[in-house]
Coordinates of C-alpha atoms in Angstrom, one line a residue:
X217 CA 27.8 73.3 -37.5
X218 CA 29.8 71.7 -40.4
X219 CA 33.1 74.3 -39.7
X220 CA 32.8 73.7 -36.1
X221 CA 33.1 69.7 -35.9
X222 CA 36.2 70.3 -38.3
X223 CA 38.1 72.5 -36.4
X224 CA 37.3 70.6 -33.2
X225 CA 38.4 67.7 -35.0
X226 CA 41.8 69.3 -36.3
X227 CA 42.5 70.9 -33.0
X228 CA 41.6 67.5 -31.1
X229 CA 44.0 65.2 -33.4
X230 CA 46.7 67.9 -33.3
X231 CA 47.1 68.3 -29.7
X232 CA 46.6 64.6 -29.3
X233 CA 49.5 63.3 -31.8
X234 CA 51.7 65.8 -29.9
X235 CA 51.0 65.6 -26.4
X236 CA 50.4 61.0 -27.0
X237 CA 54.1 61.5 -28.3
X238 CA 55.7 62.9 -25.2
X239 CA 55.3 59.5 -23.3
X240 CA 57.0 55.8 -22.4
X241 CA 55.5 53.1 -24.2
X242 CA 54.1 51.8 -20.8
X243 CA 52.9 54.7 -19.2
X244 CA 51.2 55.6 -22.8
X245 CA 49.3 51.9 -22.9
X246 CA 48.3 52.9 -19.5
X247 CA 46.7 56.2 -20.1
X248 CA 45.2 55.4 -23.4
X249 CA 42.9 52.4 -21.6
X250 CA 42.2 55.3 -19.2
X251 CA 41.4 57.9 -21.7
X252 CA 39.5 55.2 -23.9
X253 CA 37.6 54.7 -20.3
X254 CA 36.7 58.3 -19.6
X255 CA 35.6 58.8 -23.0
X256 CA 33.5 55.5 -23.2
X257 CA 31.8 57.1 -19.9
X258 CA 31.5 60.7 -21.7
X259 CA 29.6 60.3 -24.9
X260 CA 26.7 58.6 -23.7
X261 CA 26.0 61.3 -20.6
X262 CA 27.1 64.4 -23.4
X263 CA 24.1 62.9 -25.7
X264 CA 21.7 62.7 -23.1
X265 CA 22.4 66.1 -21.9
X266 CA 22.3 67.2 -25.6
X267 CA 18.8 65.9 -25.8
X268 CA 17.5 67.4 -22.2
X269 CA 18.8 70.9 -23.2
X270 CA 17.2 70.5 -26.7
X271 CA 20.5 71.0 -28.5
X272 CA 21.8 68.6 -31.5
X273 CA 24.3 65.4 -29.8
X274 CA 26.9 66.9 -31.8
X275 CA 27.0 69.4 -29.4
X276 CA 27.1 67.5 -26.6
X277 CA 29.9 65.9 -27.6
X278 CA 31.6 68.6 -28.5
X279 CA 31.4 70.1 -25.2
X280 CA 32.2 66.6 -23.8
X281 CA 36.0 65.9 -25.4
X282 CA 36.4 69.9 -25.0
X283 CA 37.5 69.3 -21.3
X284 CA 39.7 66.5 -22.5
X285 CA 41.2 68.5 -25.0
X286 CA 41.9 71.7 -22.6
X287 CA 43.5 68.9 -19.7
X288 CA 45.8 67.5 -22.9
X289 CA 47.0 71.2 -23.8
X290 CA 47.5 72.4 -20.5
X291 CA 47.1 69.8 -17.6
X292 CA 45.1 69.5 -14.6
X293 CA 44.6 69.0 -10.9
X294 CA 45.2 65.4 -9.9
X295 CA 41.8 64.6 -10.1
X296 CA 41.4 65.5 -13.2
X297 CA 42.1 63.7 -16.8
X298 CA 45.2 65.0 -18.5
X299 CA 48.3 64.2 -20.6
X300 CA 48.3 61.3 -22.6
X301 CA 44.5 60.1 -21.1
X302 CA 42.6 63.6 -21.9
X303 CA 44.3 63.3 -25.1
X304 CA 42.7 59.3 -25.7
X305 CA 39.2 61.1 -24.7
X306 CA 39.1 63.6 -27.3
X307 CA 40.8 61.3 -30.4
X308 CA 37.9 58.9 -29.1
X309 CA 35.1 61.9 -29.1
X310 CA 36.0 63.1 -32.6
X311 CA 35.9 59.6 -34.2
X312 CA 32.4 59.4 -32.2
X313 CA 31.4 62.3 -33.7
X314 CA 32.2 62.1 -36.7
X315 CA 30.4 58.7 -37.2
X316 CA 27.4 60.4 -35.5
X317 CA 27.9 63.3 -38.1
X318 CA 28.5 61.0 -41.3
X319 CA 25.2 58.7 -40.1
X320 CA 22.7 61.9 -39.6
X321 CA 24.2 63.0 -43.2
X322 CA 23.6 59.5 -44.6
X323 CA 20.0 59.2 -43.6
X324 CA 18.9 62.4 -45.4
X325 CA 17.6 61.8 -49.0
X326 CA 16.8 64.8 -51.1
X327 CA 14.7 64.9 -54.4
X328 CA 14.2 67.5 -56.6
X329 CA 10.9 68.0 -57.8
X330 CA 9.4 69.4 -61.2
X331 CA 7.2 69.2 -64.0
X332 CA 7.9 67.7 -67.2
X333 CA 5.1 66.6 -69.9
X334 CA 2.2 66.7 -67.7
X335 CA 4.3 64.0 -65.7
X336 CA 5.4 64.9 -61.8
X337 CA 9.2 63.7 -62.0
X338 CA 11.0 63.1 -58.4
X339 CA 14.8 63.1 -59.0
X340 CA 16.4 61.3 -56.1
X341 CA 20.1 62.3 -54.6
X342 CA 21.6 60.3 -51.7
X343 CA 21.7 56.5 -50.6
X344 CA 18.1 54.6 -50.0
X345 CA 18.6 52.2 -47.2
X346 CA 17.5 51.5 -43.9
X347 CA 18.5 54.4 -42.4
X348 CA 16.8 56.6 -44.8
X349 CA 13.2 54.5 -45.8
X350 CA 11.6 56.8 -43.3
X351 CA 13.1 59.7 -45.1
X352 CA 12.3 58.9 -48.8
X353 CA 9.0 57.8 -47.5
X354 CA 7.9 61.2 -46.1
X355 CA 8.6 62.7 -49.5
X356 CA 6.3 61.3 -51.6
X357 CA 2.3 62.4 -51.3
X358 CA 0.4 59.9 -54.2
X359 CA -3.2 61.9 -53.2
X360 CA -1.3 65.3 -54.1
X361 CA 0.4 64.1 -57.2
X362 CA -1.1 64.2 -60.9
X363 CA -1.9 60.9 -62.4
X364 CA 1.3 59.9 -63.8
X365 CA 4.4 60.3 -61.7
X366 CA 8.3 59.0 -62.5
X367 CA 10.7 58.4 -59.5
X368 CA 14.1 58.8 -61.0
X369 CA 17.2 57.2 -59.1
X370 CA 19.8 58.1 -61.3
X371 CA 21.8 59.8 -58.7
X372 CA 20.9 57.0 -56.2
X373 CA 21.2 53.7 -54.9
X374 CA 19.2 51.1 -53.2
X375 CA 21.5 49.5 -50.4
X376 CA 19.6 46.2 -48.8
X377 CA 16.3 44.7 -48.6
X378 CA 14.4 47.3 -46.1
X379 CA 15.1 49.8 -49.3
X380 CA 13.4 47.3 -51.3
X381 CA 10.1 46.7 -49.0
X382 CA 10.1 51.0 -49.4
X383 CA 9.7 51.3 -52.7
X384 CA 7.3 48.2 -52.7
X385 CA 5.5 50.3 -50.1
X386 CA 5.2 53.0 -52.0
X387 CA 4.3 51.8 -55.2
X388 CA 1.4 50.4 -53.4
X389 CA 0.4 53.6 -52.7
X390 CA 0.2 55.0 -55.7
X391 CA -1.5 52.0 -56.7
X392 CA -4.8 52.5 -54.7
X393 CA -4.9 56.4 -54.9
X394 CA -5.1 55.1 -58.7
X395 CA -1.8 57.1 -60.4
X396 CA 0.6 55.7 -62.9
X397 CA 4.2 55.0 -61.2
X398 CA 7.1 54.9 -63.4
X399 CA 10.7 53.6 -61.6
X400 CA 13.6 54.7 -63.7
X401 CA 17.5 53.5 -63.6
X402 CA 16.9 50.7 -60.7
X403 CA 19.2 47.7 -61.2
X404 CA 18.3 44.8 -63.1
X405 CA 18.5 43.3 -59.3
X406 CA 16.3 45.7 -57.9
X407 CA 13.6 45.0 -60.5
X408 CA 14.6 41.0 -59.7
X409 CA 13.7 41.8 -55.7
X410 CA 11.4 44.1 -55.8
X411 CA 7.8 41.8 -55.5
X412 CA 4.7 44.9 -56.0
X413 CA 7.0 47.3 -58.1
X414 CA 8.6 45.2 -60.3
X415 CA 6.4 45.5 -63.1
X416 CA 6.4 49.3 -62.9
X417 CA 10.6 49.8 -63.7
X418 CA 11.4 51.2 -66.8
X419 CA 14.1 49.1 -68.1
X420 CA 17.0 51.2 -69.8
X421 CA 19.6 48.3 -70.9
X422 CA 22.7 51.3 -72.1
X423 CA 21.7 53.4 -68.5
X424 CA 20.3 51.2 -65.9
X425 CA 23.2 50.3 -63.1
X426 CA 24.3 47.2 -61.9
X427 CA 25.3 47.0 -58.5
X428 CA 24.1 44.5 -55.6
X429 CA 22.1 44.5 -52.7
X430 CA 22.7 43.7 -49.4
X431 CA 19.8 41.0 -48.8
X432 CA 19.9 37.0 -48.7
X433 CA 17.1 36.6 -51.3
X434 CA 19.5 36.5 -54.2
X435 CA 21.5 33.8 -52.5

């Protein structure tokens, strides 16, 4: 999937810089409101028939700014796009894309799980905000876990306040299926927010980050 959006995407902005160069300034305002129209119109009908064919949007927008792209290289009927307006559609489709494509990556959070000292340690990789508190919930099972348990978020960060009320969230799990949480390398304003975990972060002054969160509390 990865290769695919990136050759789309080279093959889109090529075509597009070359064919959006071959026009007056006038005629190329003109077109570009049009292609920024058609492409407006596009990504919202290639989603939903990504979703009723079962396929990933991606796709769907792939196939959408495809047509624009074949109209830019080689022209059309008059009723078609082409030229300087199939050309808009597909710059359009790939930035859509690719902020489709960077959002689904953001929202996945991984861990890696082990062992160590009759502890279960969770070692968390990837941003924790609201796009991924679903995520980082679903990873975590307190009944399945032995009695002590360390979250490590060395190699992430808590973004803004719905990142907060998760790990509040979870610590309160852990809490009534009676297991011992330890929180490890959270900011010192993390531990300031956090109101049902606070008292369970390990403080490391030489390791712990320092970074802010986007909430209004610490205003």
């Amino acid at each position: 999937m990865n290769q695919g959006f990136f050759l789309v995407q080279n093959l889109g902005l090529l075509f597009s810089m070359f064919t959006l160069g071959s026009h007056s300034p006038k005629s190329l305002r003109t077109e570009v409101l049009s292609g920024l129209t058609v492409a407006l119109a596009l990504v919202p009908e290639a989603v939903a028939f990504a979703f009723v064919a079962g396929v990933e949007p991606l796709v769907g927008l792939y196939a959408a700014f495809m047509v624009g792209l074949l109209a830019a290289i080689f022209g059309g009927r008059p009723g078609m796009i082409s030229g300087a307006t199939g050309a808009m559609a597909v710059v359009v489709g790939v930035i859509v894309s690719a902020l489709v494509f960077a959002w689904e990556h953001a929202k996945h959070i991984r861990v890696e799980k082990y062992d160590r000292e009759g502890s279960r340690v969770y070692e968390l990789h990837g941003p924790l905000f609201f796009g991924s508190v679903q995520n980082f919930l679903d990873l975590f099972h307190p009944e399945n876990d032995p009695d002590d348990v360390v979250i490590e978020f060395q190699h992430s960060r808590v973004a803004d306040h719905s990142a907060i009320e998760a790990i509040d969230t979870l610590a309160e799990r852990y809490i009534k299926a009676g297991k011992t949480l330890h929180l490890r390398h959270l900011s010192p304003e993390c531990r300031k927010l956090l109101k049902k975990a606070g008292d369970l972060v390990e403080v490391n002054v030489m390791e712990d980050p320092h970074y802010h969160i986007a909430t209004d509390e610490m205003a």
